[in-house]
Amino acid sequence: MKDQDLEALLQDLSVEEKVYQLIQYQGANYSDDAVLTGLLDQNHITPHELGMAGSTLCIWGADKLKKIQDAAMAIQPHHIPMLFMLDVIHGHRTVFPCPLALGATFSPELVEECAAVAAREAAAEGIHVTFAPMADLVRDARWGRCMESTGEDPYLNGRMAAAMVRGFQGDDLRNPDHIAACVKHFAGYGAAVAGMDYQNVELSEHTLREYYLPAYQAGIEAGAKMVMTGFHTYNGLPCTGNAWLMRDILRGEMGFDGVLISDYCAVNEMVSHGLCEDLRDAARVAMENGVDIDMEGRSYAAALIGLVEDGTIPMARLDEAVRRVLKLKNALGLFEDPYHGASETQAKAVVRTEEHRALARRAVTQSLVLLKNDDAILPLRPGKIAFIGPYLEDADLRSAWSFSGEAADNRSVRAAVKAQAVRAGWEVRFSQGSTLLDNGTRHALGVYRNDDFLLENQRLCAEAVELARWADTVVLCLGEHRLQTGEAASRVWLRLPEVQQKLFSAVAAENPRIAVLLFSGRPLVLGEMAEQAKAVLACWMPGTEGGDGIVDVLSGSVSPSGKVTMAFPFAEGQEPMCYNGYSTGRPQVPGGPSEYTSRYLDCPNAPRYPFGYGLSYTTFTLSEVSLSAKQMTKKEMITVHAKLENTGTVAGTEVVQLYLQDLVGSRVRPVKALKGFQKVSLQPGERVDVQFTITEEMLRFYTARNRFESEPGVFRVYVGTDSSVEEYLEFRLVEEG
Ligand code: GLC
C-alpha cells in the first residue's frame, strides 16, 4: 500500500479501531496449543475483541494462522490484517545452538545464515515478527537468561545482533522468507541486581552507555523494525514508563522510529512496580513514553479508548503509535497478502530440510568450546569407550527458548555415537549413570520429584562404574537441566547437581581418563571436576543437531574452534564478572604486592576460563605483532600485523582477537576492549599474516563532556587468542598537526 493510502486508512479509523491495533492478546486466546511465556490473565475476552486486536503471539502453523487471520479481518471494519509474533530466538523447527553458543562461534556470517533459516521456516508457518535478537549484555551467570545472550562483550554482541537482524529481515520484508526482528530488552536487562530475573538494574549512565547500549544500537542500525522494553526498573523507573530511555535515548539519540512493544504484561506491571495506581494510569504512562503495543497487558484494552476520548492522550500520540504498527504491516506486504506467503505446502518444503539440518550441525561444531584437553585425550582414538551420563539419552538438547522445535526431531548423543562408532573405530557401551537433577530441585516450571531417587541412582552409578572399569576412555555427558536456564531461572549455586558430582567422583575413582561433555545455558562453577577431568567440552544447549555435531568434534572430523563469550568463574561469589572492567586505583599487578590491592582473599580475581578462550586439536602461535605507525591523527589509521601459524599436526581454526586500552581518559577506561576479531583456518605448518585496521572511530567513548568522541593520548594494542593476553604495543592519538 502506498504511504498516502496508509495515511488515509489511518485517518479513516475509529478510535476503537486505532486502540485495538495497539493491543496484543496472548495466543492461547486464539488457539489451544499456543505456548505461554508468562502468566495468562483468565479474564474472558470476547471474539469481537480478539478479532479487533492488531496482533497476537506464541502460536504458529500456516493453516491455523490463516484461519485466525481470516476471522480477524472479517471482524475488522477496515479488514486490517493481524501481526503474528513468536520468540524465534535461535531457530524455529530447526533449532540452532542457543545464542550464548552462537556467540561462541565468533562468526557473524554463520549466525546470519542461521537467522535466515529460522526466518524462512517461521515465515512459512505464518510468523511475521520474531522477538529477537536479545541484545542484553550479561556478566552474571546467576541470571537464567545468559543463555539467550551472546555474552559479556559489547562489540561481539553488537556484531551478532546486527547479523541476526540481517538474517531475519533480509533486504525486503515483503519476501515470504523474511520476518521482522525485534531488539530486546531495552535497556540493560542483563544487569539485574544479584542476577535475579526482573530485578532492578543499578547502572550509571556511563556504564549503561559504555557497555550495555552498543548492542541494541547495532541491531537498530541494522534495521530492526521493533524494540521491546525490559521488565526492570532503571533510575527508579520501569523501562516501560521511562521517558529518558524510551524517548531521549531510543527515539532521540538512536533515531529508532519503529514499533516499540512492551514485554509480556510489562505495562500493567507498572502497578506492581509502584509507579502507577491502576491500569488506566499504566496505560497513560506507557503511551506517554512511546510504547506502541501493550503485550498481553490488558492496560490499553482497559483504558486507552477512555484516555483518548477524555483528551488525556492526544489523538496525535495515538496516531503516532498506530501509524508505526500499520507501517510495519505494510512493510511486510500484509495488505496485499495477509498470509505473507505462508502455506502448509511451503512449510513442508522448508521445515527441517537436509540443508537446514546441515547448517545446524555446522553451527554446533563451531559453537563447542574445548576448555581443557590434557594428554590430548580428544579427539577420541579407536578403542573401548564408555559413554555415561544423564545427557546421553536426552534428545531434548534445545534451550528453554525454542518452543517450536521438537525433541523428537533431535538425535541424542547416544544415537549419534552409534551412527559414527564403527567409522571412528570405537567399541562403545552406554549407561545413564545418574538422574539429571537432585530430588526436589526446582526449575523454571516446577519441582523435580523422584520417590525412587536414591535406589535408582545407586543402581545407575554402580552400572556406570562397571563400564568405567571396562573402558579405555570415559565420556561423561553432564549438565544443568534446560529448564534451569532461561526466564525466571536465576540460581545462586552454579554447580552441577550433587547426584552428577557423585557420579563423576565414582567414575573418576575407577578410570581417570574422562572427557566431560558439559551441557548448560550459562557458565557453571566446575570445581574439582575441572581439575580431575582430562578434557572438558562446553556443549551449551546445542539444539536439533546437537548429538551429531558433538560427535563430529569427538571423532576429530571437525576441530573445535569455539571461544568463551562469558567467563567461567571459580566461584559464584565472583559474579558478576567481566574481562573489560576498570583498573581500580590498586590493581593487582603481576609480580607486584598483593596486600592492599583489589582482590579476594579466598579466590583468584581471574575467571577459570576468560572471555575469548578456547582450545583446538592443534596448536597455534601468534608472533611478529607490529603497528604501521607509532602515532595517528583522527583522520589517519594504523594497521596492525600479526603472524599466525598452525604449529600442530592437524588442521584447525583460531580466532585472533584485537583489544585496545585507552590509558588515560576524561573518564576511566576499560583495561581492555575487544575491537576486532578474525577467524582463521590453517593447515598444519601454514602461516599467515593477520591484519587489523585501527580507526579513530574505534577510540571513541562517552567522555566527561557527555559526548561520544575520542581523546588524544596513548593507547595499548593487544593481539591475542583470548582476553588474558598481556603483551602489547603502544601508539599515540595526536591532535591534527
Ligand atoms: C517473555 C520474555 C520476552 C519474550 C516475551 C514473549 O516474558 O521476557 O523475551 O519475547 O515474553 O514471549
XYZ file of C-alpha atoms and ligand atoms in Angstrom:
749
model
C 0.000 0.000 0.000
C 1.310 3.485 -0.843
C 2.164 5.759 2.115
C -0.591 8.197 1.236
C -3.146 5.375 1.147
C -1.867 4.138 4.506
C -2.308 7.617 5.955
C -5.791 7.830 4.507
C -6.587 4.466 6.101
C -5.276 5.696 9.456
C -7.422 8.808 9.320
C -10.463 6.729 8.443
C -10.177 4.507 11.517
C -12.392 4.928 14.552
C -10.785 5.446 17.964
C -11.728 1.871 18.831
C -10.055 0.505 15.707
C -6.923 2.561 16.389
C -6.649 1.469 20.005
C -7.093 -2.202 19.144
C -4.168 -2.003 16.725
C -2.046 -1.464 19.862
C -3.470 -4.423 21.752
C -1.825 -7.871 21.708
C -3.625 -10.740 23.381
C -1.779 -13.962 24.203
C -2.033 -16.654 21.543
C -3.760 -19.014 23.980
C -6.867 -16.904 23.490
C -6.912 -17.910 19.815
C -5.622 -21.461 19.898
C -5.408 -24.226 22.492
C -1.871 -25.179 21.577
C -0.300 -21.749 21.983
C 2.791 -21.515 24.199
C 2.622 -19.497 27.403
C 5.659 -17.308 28.035
C 4.115 -15.662 31.035
C 1.055 -15.954 33.228
C -2.222 -15.894 31.305
C -4.856 -13.481 32.510
C -8.014 -15.593 32.700
C -10.262 -12.564 32.100
C -12.575 -13.593 29.309
C -12.102 -11.727 26.046
C -14.904 -11.626 23.508
C -14.424 -12.886 19.948
C -15.003 -9.330 18.802
C -12.107 -8.066 20.924
C -9.866 -10.915 19.738
C -10.683 -10.077 16.138
C -10.122 -6.375 16.621
C -6.644 -6.836 18.183
C -3.747 -5.770 15.987
C -1.534 -8.758 16.803
C -1.041 -11.909 18.840
C 1.930 -14.016 19.907
C 3.154 -17.541 20.583
C 1.129 -19.530 18.062
C 2.350 -20.788 14.714
C 1.136 -23.040 11.872
C 0.188 -21.882 8.384
C -3.402 -23.128 8.216
C -4.103 -22.232 11.847
C -2.890 -18.650 11.469
C -4.597 -18.203 8.107
C -7.913 -19.125 9.745
C -7.264 -16.690 12.605
C -6.324 -14.014 10.063
C -9.485 -14.582 8.020
C -11.677 -14.430 11.133
C -9.995 -11.266 12.408
C -10.155 -9.455 9.085
C -13.836 -10.280 8.802
C -14.415 -8.590 12.166
C -12.171 -5.610 11.389
C -14.297 -2.752 9.896
C -11.339 -1.903 7.629
C -10.203 -5.546 7.328
C -6.736 -4.739 8.687
C -4.581 -7.932 8.898
C -3.104 -9.060 12.222
C 0.582 -9.440 13.004
C 1.687 -12.860 14.265
C 4.708 -12.758 16.554
C 6.824 -15.505 18.172
C 10.090 -15.968 20.050
C 12.208 -17.401 17.259
C 15.335 -16.883 19.332
C 17.716 -19.415 17.814
C 15.757 -21.354 15.263
C 12.168 -22.314 14.571
C 11.666 -26.008 13.744
C 15.370 -26.483 13.053
C 16.768 -25.392 16.399
C 20.288 -23.961 16.365
C 22.604 -23.726 19.371
C 21.412 -21.181 21.943
C 22.687 -17.608 21.460
C 25.438 -17.970 24.097
C 26.711 -20.828 21.915
C 26.165 -18.946 18.646
C 28.238 -16.122 20.104
C 30.997 -18.650 20.834
C 31.357 -19.282 17.085
C 32.722 -15.743 16.684
C 31.171 -15.954 13.227
C 28.565 -13.268 12.476
C 28.319 -14.716 8.961
C 27.279 -18.124 10.313
C 24.847 -16.537 12.771
C 23.259 -14.542 9.953
C 22.788 -17.748 7.972
C 21.120 -19.393 10.977
C 18.776 -16.430 11.451
C 17.850 -16.509 7.765
C 16.922 -20.193 8.002
C 14.948 -19.555 11.179
C 13.061 -16.789 9.407
C 12.341 -18.953 6.360
C 10.871 -21.725 8.493
C 8.915 -19.417 10.796
C 7.531 -17.350 7.916
C 6.344 -20.490 6.147
C 4.360 -21.308 9.293
C 2.733 -17.893 9.390
C 5.034 -15.840 11.647
C 5.635 -12.182 10.747
C 7.780 -10.953 13.655
C 10.329 -12.592 15.951
C 11.165 -11.314 19.423
C 14.882 -11.498 18.690
C 17.779 -10.642 18.840
C 18.077 -10.440 22.594
C 20.935 -7.906 22.782
C 21.310 -7.807 26.549
C 24.926 -7.840 27.747
C 25.473 -10.367 30.544
C 28.077 -10.549 33.307
C 26.256 -12.514 35.980
C 25.900 -16.257 35.449
C 23.333 -16.417 38.241
C 20.877 -14.848 35.763
C 18.980 -17.543 33.868
C 18.767 -15.635 30.620
C 22.530 -15.589 29.929
C 21.682 -18.438 27.578
C 19.801 -16.021 25.301
C 22.651 -13.519 25.120
C 25.843 -13.675 23.080
C 27.852 -12.742 26.146
C 29.813 -10.123 28.091
C 31.312 -8.066 25.319
C 29.641 -5.021 23.739
C 31.444 -5.319 20.387
C 30.780 -9.053 19.879
C 27.160 -8.631 20.989
C 26.727 -5.782 18.520
C 28.172 -7.786 15.639
C 25.917 -10.725 16.496
C 22.762 -8.634 16.998
C 23.262 -6.946 13.638
C 23.898 -10.315 11.973
C 20.664 -11.723 13.386
C 18.655 -8.697 12.257
C 20.075 -9.013 8.731
C 19.379 -12.744 8.708
C 15.800 -12.414 9.931
C 14.830 -9.408 7.797
C 16.859 -9.769 4.614
C 16.569 -6.866 2.184
C 12.795 -6.796 1.799
C 10.228 -7.852 4.373
C 7.687 -8.489 1.640
C 9.828 -11.504 0.738
C 7.947 -14.504 2.215
C 11.256 -15.892 3.527
C 11.802 -12.994 5.915
C 10.321 -11.784 9.182
C 10.723 -8.589 11.169
C 13.241 -8.530 14.008
C 12.725 -7.104 17.476
C 15.750 -5.963 19.509
C 15.266 -6.604 23.219
C 15.104 -5.927 26.195
C 15.687 -2.200 26.181
C 17.787 -1.469 28.146
C 20.256 -3.164 30.435
C 18.004 -6.093 31.487
C 21.018 -8.413 31.842
C 22.360 -6.356 34.752
C 19.540 -7.338 37.138
C 20.714 -6.858 40.701
C 22.132 -10.098 42.181
C 21.360 -11.926 38.965
C 17.716 -12.223 39.940
C 15.357 -12.009 36.992
C 13.033 -8.985 36.763
C 15.097 -7.221 39.461
C 16.094 -3.593 39.460
C 19.098 -2.515 37.383
C 21.600 -0.210 39.045
C 23.888 1.125 36.306
C 25.400 4.558 36.000
C 24.532 6.329 32.770
C 28.197 5.998 31.864
C 28.237 2.217 32.339
C 24.949 1.832 30.501
C 26.371 3.748 27.555
C 29.853 2.171 27.617
C 28.796 -1.462 27.868
C 25.040 -2.040 27.534
C 23.648 0.266 24.822
C 26.027 -0.524 21.921
C 24.485 -3.884 21.020
C 20.922 -2.524 20.950
C 22.182 0.316 18.781
C 23.892 -2.122 16.414
C 20.639 -4.048 15.996
C 18.710 -0.851 15.349
C 21.324 0.402 12.877
C 20.995 -2.947 11.085
C 17.357 -2.006 10.520
C 15.406 -3.807 13.238
C 11.712 -2.973 12.860
C 10.803 -3.377 16.519
C 12.247 -2.879 20.004
C 10.941 -4.403 23.227
C 11.025 -2.799 26.667
C 12.651 -4.551 29.602
C 10.765 -5.676 32.699
C 13.157 -3.956 35.065
C 13.490 -0.518 36.593
C 16.339 1.830 35.640
C 16.892 5.022 37.627
C 13.798 4.215 39.671
C 11.517 3.925 36.646
C 10.257 0.774 34.928
C 11.664 0.748 31.376
C 8.112 0.696 30.035
C 7.497 4.045 31.726
C 10.961 5.515 31.363
C 10.920 8.609 29.161
C 14.712 9.059 29.273
C 15.295 5.533 27.948
C 12.394 5.368 25.523
C 12.180 8.909 24.200
C 15.566 10.574 24.793
C 17.825 7.596 24.093
C 15.856 5.171 21.892
C 13.843 7.618 19.790
C 16.107 10.649 20.142
C 19.750 9.603 20.149
C 19.361 6.250 18.389
C 16.746 7.578 15.964
C 14.572 4.491 16.240
C 11.207 5.087 14.553
C 9.880 1.553 14.501
C 7.376 -0.152 16.742
C 8.059 -0.196 20.485
C 6.358 -3.153 22.167
C 6.214 -3.780 25.883
C 7.453 -7.032 27.282
C 4.804 -9.511 28.428
C 2.440 -7.627 30.781
C 5.150 -5.049 31.446
C 2.620 -2.208 31.040
C 0.259 -3.377 33.769
C 3.231 -4.488 35.881
C 3.988 -0.805 36.418
C 1.248 -1.076 39.045
C 3.203 -3.841 40.817
C 6.349 -1.750 40.458
C 4.552 1.012 42.324
C 4.837 3.596 39.584
C 1.156 3.524 38.595
C -2.025 3.338 40.628
C -4.105 1.252 38.209
C -4.347 0.009 34.635
C -5.598 3.370 33.430
C -2.547 5.076 34.911
C -0.276 2.395 33.453
C -1.802 2.823 30.000
C -1.329 6.584 30.216
C 2.307 6.351 31.314
C 3.204 3.760 28.686
C 1.570 5.747 25.899
C 3.217 8.983 27.016
C 6.591 7.235 26.946
C 6.197 5.910 23.453
C 5.167 2.300 23.985
C 3.142 1.401 20.912
C 1.922 -2.144 21.637
C 0.798 -3.492 25.018
C 1.796 -7.187 25.041
C -0.927 -9.167 26.863
C -1.138 -6.463 29.451
C -4.792 -5.506 29.154
C -3.986 -1.904 30.187
C -4.565 -0.490 26.729
C -7.643 -2.688 26.385
C -8.993 -1.472 29.703
C -8.328 2.227 29.457
C -6.874 3.628 26.258
C -10.146 4.476 24.490
C -11.237 6.465 27.547
C -7.858 8.191 27.810
C -8.112 9.346 24.194
C -11.763 10.349 24.420
C -11.178 12.475 27.522
C -8.112 14.078 25.932
C -5.584 12.683 28.415
C -3.820 11.045 25.493
C -3.832 13.345 22.450
C -5.133 11.849 19.212
C -1.750 12.741 17.680
C 0.013 10.352 20.096
C -2.463 7.586 19.320
C -1.996 8.177 15.600
C 1.807 8.095 16.012
C 1.620 4.627 17.571
C -0.961 3.243 15.139
C 0.949 4.647 12.173
C 4.035 2.676 13.213
C 2.045 -0.530 13.515
C 0.371 -0.024 10.119
C 3.745 0.801 8.534
C 5.167 -2.464 9.848
C 2.213 -4.399 8.417
C 2.717 -2.565 5.149
C 6.456 -3.282 5.099
C 5.560 -6.972 5.396
C 3.145 -6.617 2.468
C 0.228 -7.828 4.595
C -2.297 -5.513 2.952
C -1.553 -7.259 -0.345
C -1.018 -10.754 1.121
C -2.302 -11.147 4.710
C -0.709 -14.617 4.799
C 2.756 -13.299 3.850
C 3.230 -16.353 1.648
C 2.630 -18.875 4.418
C 1.150 -22.225 3.486
C 1.307 -25.810 4.649
C 2.872 -26.688 1.310
C 5.582 -24.077 1.789
C 6.112 -25.198 5.374
C 6.565 -28.822 4.333
C 9.037 -27.681 1.702
C 11.266 -25.660 4.017
C 10.968 -27.001 7.553
C 13.930 -29.053 8.750
C 15.341 -29.689 5.295
C 18.620 -31.545 4.990
C 20.234 -28.202 4.108
C 18.898 -26.593 7.291
C 19.999 -29.532 9.409
C 23.446 -29.446 7.844
C 23.725 -25.759 8.770
C 22.587 -26.521 12.321
C 25.187 -29.273 12.563
C 27.890 -26.920 11.329
C 26.763 -24.319 13.874
C 27.047 -26.915 16.645
C 30.589 -27.890 15.690
C 31.650 -24.222 15.640
C 29.920 -23.367 18.937
C 31.561 -26.063 21.089
C 34.349 -24.715 23.302
C 37.211 -27.018 24.251
C 38.037 -25.787 27.759
C 40.580 -28.454 28.617
C 42.297 -31.323 26.792
C 45.100 -32.835 28.878
C 47.070 -35.651 27.261
C 45.183 -34.799 24.060
C 42.541 -37.266 25.169
C 40.325 -35.703 22.477
C 39.639 -36.458 19.691
C 38.710 -39.959 20.817
C 41.057 -42.589 19.395
C 39.841 -46.071 18.346
C 39.263 -48.255 21.401
C 36.779 -49.089 24.167
C 34.767 -46.026 25.072
C 32.092 -45.744 27.760
C 29.528 -43.040 27.181
C 27.890 -42.257 30.507
C 25.595 -39.581 31.935
C 22.088 -38.141 32.129
C 22.602 -36.170 28.940
C 23.489 -39.274 26.966
C 19.938 -40.301 26.119
C 18.392 -36.848 26.311
C 17.415 -35.878 22.791
C 15.916 -32.648 24.005
C 19.068 -30.581 23.614
C 17.098 -27.405 22.964
C 17.179 -24.372 25.201
C 14.121 -23.219 27.120
C 13.541 -20.670 24.357
C 12.853 -22.992 21.457
C 9.175 -23.922 21.744
C 8.630 -24.640 18.081
C 11.405 -27.195 17.915
C 10.548 -30.771 18.871
C 12.690 -33.209 20.816
C 11.520 -35.988 18.510
C 13.434 -34.321 15.690
C 16.708 -34.489 17.524
C 19.252 -37.284 17.677
C 20.680 -37.824 21.155
C 24.397 -38.117 21.787
C 23.861 -41.852 22.124
C 22.154 -42.165 18.741
C 24.813 -40.027 17.105
C 27.608 -42.087 18.672
C 26.055 -45.324 17.435
C 25.831 -43.835 13.942
C 29.526 -42.925 13.860
C 31.185 -45.510 16.163
C 32.189 -48.019 13.531
C 33.709 -45.406 11.254
C 35.597 -43.952 14.233
C 36.852 -47.339 15.408
C 35.105 -47.035 18.754
C 33.819 -50.050 20.675
C 31.096 -48.341 22.724
C 28.927 -49.062 25.725
C 26.345 -46.782 27.310
C 24.974 -46.031 30.761
C 22.783 -43.254 32.097
C 24.877 -43.014 35.247
C 22.517 -40.787 37.208
C 19.370 -38.740 37.078
C 19.825 -35.244 35.665
C 18.567 -33.459 38.773
C 18.751 -33.916 42.506
C 15.478 -34.879 44.098
C 13.380 -31.843 44.963
C 15.230 -29.478 42.634
C 13.197 -26.511 41.472
C 13.328 -25.461 37.847
C 11.545 -22.669 35.986
C 8.327 -24.637 35.544
C 8.133 -26.800 38.667
C 9.976 -29.177 41.018
C 11.654 -32.484 40.104
C 10.424 -35.223 42.410
C 11.539 -38.862 42.295
C 10.390 -41.234 45.038
C 12.840 -43.843 43.809
C 15.701 -41.346 43.637
C 18.199 -42.998 45.997
C 17.787 -46.568 44.812
C 17.669 -45.547 41.153
C 20.873 -43.567 41.419
C 22.664 -46.282 43.403
C 21.837 -48.709 40.599
C 22.754 -46.294 37.838
C 26.041 -45.332 39.465
C 27.101 -48.941 40.080
C 26.407 -49.734 36.406
C 28.448 -46.713 35.338
C 31.410 -47.724 37.491
C 31.400 -51.173 35.888
C 31.519 -49.554 32.473
C 34.324 -47.207 33.516
C 36.338 -50.218 34.643
C 35.897 -51.829 31.188
C 36.671 -48.737 29.112
C 39.895 -47.188 27.853
C 38.223 -43.786 27.961
C 35.047 -42.435 29.533
C 32.903 -39.685 28.061
C 30.632 -38.171 30.744
C 27.581 -36.252 29.477
C 26.685 -33.885 32.310
C 24.998 -30.525 32.793
C 22.205 -28.374 34.069
C 18.587 -29.042 33.119
C 17.296 -26.993 30.170
C 14.609 -25.566 32.448
C 17.229 -24.402 34.952
C 18.138 -21.696 32.454
C 16.046 -19.134 30.625
C 13.454 -16.759 32.014
C 12.722 -16.764 35.744
C 15.575 -19.287 36.194
C 18.111 -17.415 38.313
C 20.280 -19.590 40.533
C 22.737 -18.866 43.349
C 24.607 -22.178 43.082
C 26.151 -22.737 39.668
C 27.486 -26.233 40.270
C 26.446 -29.490 38.711
C 23.706 -31.306 40.672
C 25.121 -33.297 43.567
C 23.991 -36.545 42.004
C 26.101 -35.780 38.918
C 29.095 -34.774 41.022
C 28.860 -38.131 42.845
C 28.695 -39.919 39.523
C 31.810 -38.092 38.346
C 33.742 -38.962 41.510
C 32.733 -42.619 41.384
C 33.738 -42.956 37.737
C 36.978 -40.995 38.206
C 37.977 -43.306 41.056
C 37.713 -46.175 38.580
C 39.107 -44.581 35.443
C 40.772 -41.121 35.341
C 40.654 -40.872 31.536
C 37.496 -38.814 31.444
C 36.256 -36.296 28.877
C 33.261 -34.293 30.073
C 30.593 -33.006 27.689
C 29.078 -30.056 29.576
C 25.519 -29.025 28.692
C 24.473 -25.654 30.091
C 22.863 -22.324 29.281
C 25.401 -20.385 31.329
C 28.965 -20.669 32.668
C 28.985 -23.146 35.575
C 31.247 -23.481 38.611
C 33.032 -26.718 37.751
C 35.055 -27.218 40.919
C 37.099 -30.424 41.214
C 35.650 -31.813 38.022
C 37.623 -29.238 36.031
C 40.805 -30.299 37.860
C 40.253 -34.044 37.586
C 38.725 -34.467 34.137
C 41.258 -34.802 31.348
C 39.029 -32.856 28.974
C 36.010 -30.572 29.206
C 33.989 -29.618 26.112
C 31.326 -26.933 26.620
C 28.319 -28.017 24.534
C 25.808 -25.409 25.799
C 22.226 -26.106 24.597
C 23.124 -27.283 21.087
C 19.681 -27.847 19.552
C 18.376 -30.168 16.858
C 21.762 -31.332 15.565
C 23.451 -31.326 18.964
C 24.194 -35.050 19.091
C 25.722 -35.311 15.641
C 27.624 -32.045 15.867
C 29.183 -33.092 19.148
C 30.233 -36.471 17.758
C 31.760 -34.757 14.699
C 34.095 -32.989 17.140
C 34.665 -36.015 19.406
C 35.736 -38.052 16.384
C 38.067 -35.329 15.120
C 36.147 -34.838 11.864
C 35.977 -31.222 12.975
C 38.472 -29.498 15.257
C 36.778 -27.365 17.944
C 37.100 -23.597 17.458
C 34.516 -22.063 19.786
C 35.513 -19.349 22.258
C 34.090 -18.451 25.665
C 31.862 -15.373 25.414
C 31.003 -15.232 29.115
C 33.643 -16.008 31.751
C 33.517 -19.266 33.742
C 34.036 -18.291 37.415
C 35.856 -20.339 40.042
C 33.089 -19.446 42.481
C 29.626 -17.928 42.438
C 30.949 -15.204 44.696
C 32.967 -13.785 41.804
C 29.771 -12.889 39.933
C 29.181 -10.549 38.194
C 32.471 -10.597 36.335
C 33.937 -9.356 33.059
C 37.306 -9.020 31.351
C 36.731 -5.399 30.348
C 36.203 -3.649 33.685
C 38.199 -0.789 35.193
C 41.715 -0.908 36.671
C 40.792 0.494 40.142
C 43.394 2.607 41.978
C 45.009 -0.523 43.389
C 45.108 -3.088 40.627
C 46.815 -6.419 41.126
C 49.948 -6.154 39.012
C 51.784 -9.376 38.032
C 54.791 -9.619 40.348
C 53.542 -6.672 42.399
C 52.347 -6.639 46.041
C 49.045 -8.288 46.849
C 48.415 -6.528 50.153
C 46.068 -3.564 49.916
C 45.126 -4.318 46.345
C 41.792 -5.020 44.663
C 41.466 -8.775 45.214
C 39.694 -11.614 47.032
C 41.499 -13.302 49.919
C 39.925 -16.677 49.099
C 39.710 -16.777 45.306
C 41.662 -15.547 42.288
C 40.376 -12.377 40.633
C 40.575 -14.016 37.225
C 37.935 -16.466 35.975
C 38.732 -20.127 35.427
C 38.152 -19.592 31.699
C 38.134 -15.982 30.399
C 36.283 -14.292 27.568
C 37.731 -15.307 24.209
C 39.315 -18.550 25.472
C 39.014 -21.901 23.735
C 41.380 -24.697 22.662
C 41.770 -26.523 19.362
C 43.046 -30.012 18.479
C 46.044 -28.271 17.005
C 48.267 -25.503 18.372
C 48.786 -22.003 17.084
C 51.408 -19.347 17.663
C 50.927 -15.622 17.230
C 54.117 -13.685 16.561
C 55.627 -10.603 14.976
C 52.863 -8.279 16.114
C 53.587 -4.826 14.665
C 51.976 -1.428 14.108
C 52.295 0.539 10.878
C 52.896 3.722 12.896
C 53.564 4.917 16.420
C 51.002 7.692 16.230
C 47.946 8.754 14.276
C 45.734 11.791 13.953
C 41.953 11.446 13.964
C 41.998 11.391 10.176
C 44.615 8.622 9.926
C 44.578 4.877 10.612
C 47.083 2.350 11.896
C 47.417 -1.168 10.534
C 48.155 -3.970 12.953
C 50.009 -7.004 11.615
C 50.485 -10.365 13.273
C 51.688 -13.784 12.101
C 49.514 -16.741 12.936
C 50.966 -20.229 12.479
C 49.431 -23.673 12.880
C 52.252 -25.359 14.785
C 50.351 -28.584 15.322
C 49.714 -31.722 13.277
C 46.081 -31.249 12.259
C 44.034 -28.523 10.606
C 42.363 -26.072 12.908
C 40.689 -22.686 13.253
C 41.780 -19.875 15.551
C 40.048 -16.610 16.453
C 42.606 -13.829 16.540
C 41.334 -11.023 18.753
C 42.233 -7.334 18.801
C 41.881 -5.480 22.108
C 42.602 -1.804 22.746
C 43.213 0.059 26.003
C 42.879 3.822 26.337
C 45.430 4.551 29.091
C 44.063 7.924 30.178
C 40.610 9.391 29.614
C 38.333 12.114 30.946
C 36.580 9.128 32.493
C 38.369 5.922 33.479
C 38.567 3.428 30.670
C 38.247 -0.387 30.447
C 41.536 -2.246 30.933
C 40.809 -3.891 27.588
C 38.074 -3.675 24.968
C 37.539 -6.056 22.055
C 37.640 -4.038 18.829
C 38.045 -6.732 16.207
C 38.418 -10.456 15.580
C 39.299 -12.686 12.673
C 38.568 -16.381 12.396
C 41.414 -18.097 10.533
C 41.588 -21.737 9.400
C 45.046 -23.169 8.774
C 46.533 -26.463 7.704
C 49.437 -27.843 9.787
C 52.532 -25.710 9.228
C 50.609 -22.983 7.449
C 51.485 -19.386 8.449
C 49.544 -16.253 7.522
C 49.608 -12.523 8.154
C 46.550 -11.339 10.071
C 45.744 -7.632 9.770
C 43.513 -5.226 11.640
C 42.925 -1.532 10.966
C 42.657 0.867 13.884
C 40.432 3.852 13.119
C 39.674 6.890 15.242
C 36.051 5.744 15.490
C 37.223 2.675 17.426
C 38.716 5.001 20.065
C 35.542 6.933 20.841
C 33.702 6.733 24.151
C 31.202 8.736 26.206
C 33.539 11.350 27.644
C 33.135 13.565 30.691
C 31.846 16.155 28.253
C 28.908 13.795 27.686
C 29.862 13.425 24.069
C 30.731 10.247 22.145
C 34.257 11.143 20.968
C 37.914 10.121 21.095
C 40.550 11.885 23.174
C 44.258 12.263 22.317
C 46.641 10.078 24.329
C 48.392 6.729 24.482
C 46.632 3.503 23.555
C 47.766 -0.085 24.035
C 47.176 -2.711 21.352
C 46.791 -6.360 22.382
C 46.575 -9.123 19.775
C 45.789 -12.499 21.256
C 43.712 -15.658 21.240
C 41.803 -14.731 24.388
C 41.241 -11.697 26.639
C 44.027 -12.625 29.084
C 46.704 -11.603 26.537
C 49.348 -9.449 28.284
C 51.813 -8.451 25.544
C 51.038 -5.102 23.953
C 52.312 -2.360 21.699
C 51.520 1.325 22.075
C 50.545 4.179 19.788
C 49.506 7.742 20.415
C 46.431 9.536 19.078
C 47.501 13.149 18.436
C 45.595 16.281 17.582
C 45.772 17.243 13.912
C 49.189 18.800 13.100
C 8.760 -13.026 27.810
C 10.154 -12.521 27.587
C 10.374 -11.906 26.242
C 9.523 -12.639 25.217
C 8.076 -12.338 25.551
C 7.109 -13.009 24.584
O 8.328 -12.719 29.086
O 10.687 -11.626 28.557
O 11.770 -12.014 25.950
O 9.835 -12.199 23.921
O 7.752 -12.708 26.877
O 7.191 -14.381 24.687
